[in-house]
Amino acid sequence: MIFSEDGKRICAFEFKYIKILYGRGFDPKTIPHYYGTVPVNIGVDHVGYVYDIVENGDKSQAKCLHDFFVDEELFHKNEEKLLELMEKLRQDLYDNQVIFRSLTTPNILFPVDSQGEMDVKLINDLGTRAVLKFNYHFGWAAHRYVNKYWAKFKRDIPKHYNQPWVLEFAKKI
């Protein structure tokens, strides 16, 4: 649910983008699936937006990439799986031409299912505020966009983290 007019405005292009993405036949596995809207009795316009919930199998909160970066023991215990899942995320964004406004460590979640298997999900900031949205409709533009912003994400990691294990990880993704 959106509780303010500003929130409504900010999210409008994200919902519009998701409809375009699905309308083009794409169904990325690394973003929560969007099912549509339902009437509710709170929020702006009394509309609720139905997405998959990104949480662990035991209903606890999924860890984000930032959580791994600031906990050396947790990071090293999961490093290989994190590398595998980050490549899965990059490939899924590329293959499904997913456009995002920002790629940040708190927006990359790693839910663990009830069997102990970790997965990856990108939350928030889908779509772009650009006036001309070529990357919404042309595969070559979307691929270029994903590659450009993935490279930016890698370059930005050392600006926020100075742990040696994080800096090495950033080179590998």
GROMACS .gro file of C-alpha atoms in nm:
model
  173
    1MET     CA    1   0.000   0.000   0.000
    2ILE     CA    2   0.112   0.351  -0.068
    3PHE     CA    3   0.047   0.599   0.211
    4SER     CA    4   0.129   0.933   0.049
    5GLU     CA    5   0.077   1.118  -0.276
    6ASP     CA    6   0.455   1.145  -0.310
    7GLY     CA    7   0.489   0.769  -0.268
    8LYS     CA    8   0.217   0.721  -0.525
    9ARG     CA    9   0.400   0.942  -0.774
   10ILE     CA   10   0.735   0.774  -0.712
   11CYS     CA   11   0.595   0.422  -0.752
   12ALA     CA   12   0.376   0.493  -1.054
   13PHE     CA   13   0.651   0.446  -1.306
   14GLU     CA   14   0.765   0.124  -1.135
   15PHE     CA   15   0.420  -0.032  -1.171
   16LYS     CA   16   0.392   0.090  -1.528
   17TYR     CA   17   0.734  -0.055  -1.609
   18ILE     CA   18   0.648  -0.395  -1.459
   19LYS     CA   19   0.336  -0.411  -1.677
   20ILE     CA   20   0.548  -0.329  -1.984
   21LEU     CA   21   0.805  -0.592  -1.885
   22TYR     CA   22   0.543  -0.864  -1.843
   23GLY     CA   23   0.361  -0.744  -2.155
   24ARG     CA   24   0.677  -0.802  -2.357
   25GLY     CA   25   0.680  -1.164  -2.238
   26PHE     CA   26   0.957  -1.132  -1.981
   27ASP     CA   27   0.928  -1.294  -1.639
   28PRO     CA   28   1.250  -1.239  -1.444
   29LYS     CA   29   1.306  -1.483  -1.159
   30THR     CA   30   1.526  -1.249  -0.955
   31ILE     CA   31   1.262  -0.983  -0.884
   32PRO     CA   32   0.950  -1.045  -0.677
   33HIS     CA   33   0.659  -1.136  -0.901
   34TYR     CA   34   0.389  -0.868  -0.927
   35TYR     CA   35   0.031  -1.002  -0.937
   36GLY     CA   36  -0.173  -0.683  -0.959
   37THR     CA   37  -0.386  -0.478  -0.725
   38VAL     CA   38  -0.655  -0.543  -0.470
   39PRO     CA   39  -0.893  -0.301  -0.298
   40VAL     CA   40  -0.799  -0.217   0.062
   41ASN     CA   41  -0.942   0.017   0.321
   42ILE     CA   42  -0.621   0.216   0.389
   43GLY     CA   43  -0.360   0.400   0.186
   44VAL     CA   44  -0.382   0.640  -0.105
   45ASP     CA   45  -0.668   0.548  -0.340
   46HIS     CA   46  -0.742   0.240  -0.125
   47VAL     CA   47  -0.530   0.018  -0.353
   48GLY     CA   48  -0.296  -0.259  -0.239
   49TYR     CA   49  -0.021  -0.393  -0.463
   50VAL     CA   50   0.033  -0.769  -0.453
   51TYR     CA   51   0.391  -0.898  -0.480
   52ASP     CA   52   0.573  -1.208  -0.366
   53ILE     CA   53   0.704  -1.160  -0.013
   54VAL     CA   54   1.082  -1.193   0.002
   55GLU     CA   55   1.158  -1.368   0.328
   56ASN     CA   56   1.324  -1.684   0.454
   57GLY     CA   57   1.138  -2.015   0.469
   58ASP     CA   58   1.102  -1.974   0.845
   59LYS     CA   59   0.936  -1.632   0.787
   60SER     CA   60   1.240  -1.440   0.918
   61GLN     CA   61   1.383  -1.144   0.730
   62ALA     CA   62   1.613  -1.232   0.439
   63LYS     CA   63   1.967  -1.097   0.460
   64CYS     CA   64   2.078  -0.835   0.211
   65LEU     CA   65   2.419  -0.807   0.046
   66HIS     CA   66   2.513  -0.535   0.295
   67ASP     CA   67   2.461  -0.781   0.583
   68PHE     CA   68   2.717  -1.017   0.430
   69PHE     CA   69   2.963  -0.736   0.358
   70VAL     CA   70   2.974  -0.616   0.719
   71ASP     CA   71   3.002  -0.964   0.878
   72GLU     CA   72   3.330  -1.129   0.773
   73GLU     CA   73   3.244  -1.471   0.916
   74LEU     CA   74   2.902  -1.478   0.749
   75PHE     CA   75   3.052  -1.355   0.424
   76HIS     CA   76   3.328  -1.621   0.408
   77LYS     CA   77   3.082  -1.896   0.501
   78ASN     CA   78   2.865  -1.800   0.200
   79GLU     CA   79   3.114  -1.647  -0.045
   80GLU     CA   80   3.089  -1.908  -0.322
   81LYS     CA   81   2.709  -1.913  -0.310
   82LEU     CA   82   2.701  -1.531  -0.312
   83LEU     CA   83   2.922  -1.525  -0.623
   84GLU     CA   84   2.697  -1.780  -0.793
   85LEU     CA   85   2.382  -1.587  -0.704
   86MET     CA   86   2.523  -1.251  -0.806
   87GLU     CA   87   2.601  -1.398  -1.148
   88LYS     CA   88   2.247  -1.539  -1.160
   89LEU     CA   89   2.113  -1.190  -1.081
   90ARG     CA   90   2.329  -1.021  -1.345
   91GLN     CA   91   2.233  -1.276  -1.610
   92ASP     CA   92   1.862  -1.262  -1.526
   93LEU     CA   93   1.859  -0.881  -1.539
   94TYR     CA   94   2.037  -0.896  -1.876
   95ASP     CA   95   1.831  -1.178  -2.028
   96ASN     CA   96   1.499  -1.030  -1.915
   97GLN     CA   97   1.601  -0.672  -1.994
   98VAL     CA   98   1.521  -0.552  -1.641
   99ILE     CA   99   1.577  -0.178  -1.601
  100PHE     CA  100   1.647  -0.047  -1.252
  101ARG     CA  101   1.709   0.300  -1.112
  102SER     CA  102   1.971   0.188  -0.865
  103LEU     CA  103   2.153  -0.127  -0.771
  104THR     CA  104   2.257  -0.111  -0.406
  105THR     CA  105   2.356  -0.365  -0.144
  106PRO     CA  106   2.039  -0.318   0.069
  107ASN     CA  107   1.822  -0.387  -0.240
  108ILE     CA  108   1.978  -0.727  -0.311
  109LEU     CA  109   1.822  -0.989  -0.083
  110PHE     CA  110   1.920  -1.352  -0.026
  111PRO     CA  111   1.621  -1.547   0.106
  112VAL     CA  112   1.684  -1.900   0.233
  113ASP     CA  113   1.403  -2.150   0.177
  114SER     CA  114   1.289  -2.417   0.425
  115GLN     CA  115   1.535  -2.666   0.272
  116GLY     CA  116   1.827  -2.429   0.336
  117GLU     CA  117   1.873  -2.320  -0.027
  118MET     CA  118   1.968  -1.957  -0.076
  119ASP     CA  119   1.831  -1.753  -0.369
  120VAL     CA  120   1.863  -1.390  -0.480
  121LYS     CA  121   1.603  -1.116  -0.534
  122LEU     CA  122   1.636  -0.753  -0.638
  123ILE     CA  123   1.379  -0.532  -0.468
  124ASN     CA  124   1.280  -0.168  -0.522
  125ASP     CA  125   1.380   0.088  -0.781
  126LEU     CA  126   1.260  -0.084  -1.099
  127GLY     CA  127   1.211   0.122  -1.412
  128THR     CA  128   1.360   0.459  -1.499
  129ARG     CA  129   1.258   0.819  -1.469
  130ALA     CA  130   1.407   0.900  -1.811
  131VAL     CA  131   1.169   1.074  -2.050
  132LEU     CA  132   1.273   0.862  -2.348
  133LYS     CA  133   1.255   0.500  -2.240
  134PHE     CA  134   1.432   0.326  -2.531
  135ASN     CA  135   1.561   0.063  -2.291
  136TYR     CA  136   1.201  -0.042  -2.215
  137HIS     CA  137   1.136  -0.137  -2.576
  138PHE     CA  138   1.466  -0.220  -2.747
  139GLY     CA  139   1.668  -0.521  -2.634
  140TRP     CA  140   2.002  -0.373  -2.737
  141ALA     CA  141   1.933  -0.062  -2.526
  142ALA     CA  142   1.825  -0.269  -2.226
  143HIS     CA  143   2.134  -0.490  -2.249
  144ARG     CA  144   2.359  -0.186  -2.271
  145TYR     CA  145   2.182  -0.030  -1.971
  146VAL     CA  146   2.216  -0.344  -1.755
  147ASN     CA  147   2.587  -0.379  -1.839
  148LYS     CA  148   2.654  -0.010  -1.772
  149TYR     CA  149   2.480  -0.004  -1.434
  150TRP     CA  150   2.622  -0.340  -1.325
  151ALA     CA  151   2.970  -0.199  -1.389
  152LYS     CA  152   2.876   0.116  -1.193
  153PHE     CA  153   2.755  -0.100  -0.903
  154LYS     CA  154   3.092  -0.280  -0.896
  155ARG     CA  155   3.281   0.052  -0.906
  156ASP     CA  156   3.066   0.196  -0.625
  157ILE     CA  157   3.124  -0.088  -0.377
  158PRO     CA  158   3.470   0.042  -0.267
  159LYS     CA  159   3.313   0.382  -0.197
  160HIS     CA  160   3.097   0.224   0.074
  161TYR     CA  161   3.304  -0.068   0.201
  162ASN     CA  162   3.675  -0.092   0.272
  163GLN     CA  163   3.695  -0.449   0.397
  164PRO     CA  164   3.950  -0.646   0.189
  165TRP     CA  165   3.713  -0.940   0.137
  166VAL     CA  166   3.447  -0.708  -0.001
  167LEU     CA  167   3.688  -0.538  -0.238
  168GLU     CA  168   3.802  -0.877  -0.373
  169PHE     CA  169   3.440  -0.988  -0.410
  170ALA     CA  170   3.358  -0.673  -0.608
  171LYS     CA  171   3.629  -0.762  -0.860
  172LYS     CA  172   3.481  -1.110  -0.910
  173ILE     CA  173   3.117  -1.019  -0.973
   0.00000   0.00000   0.00000
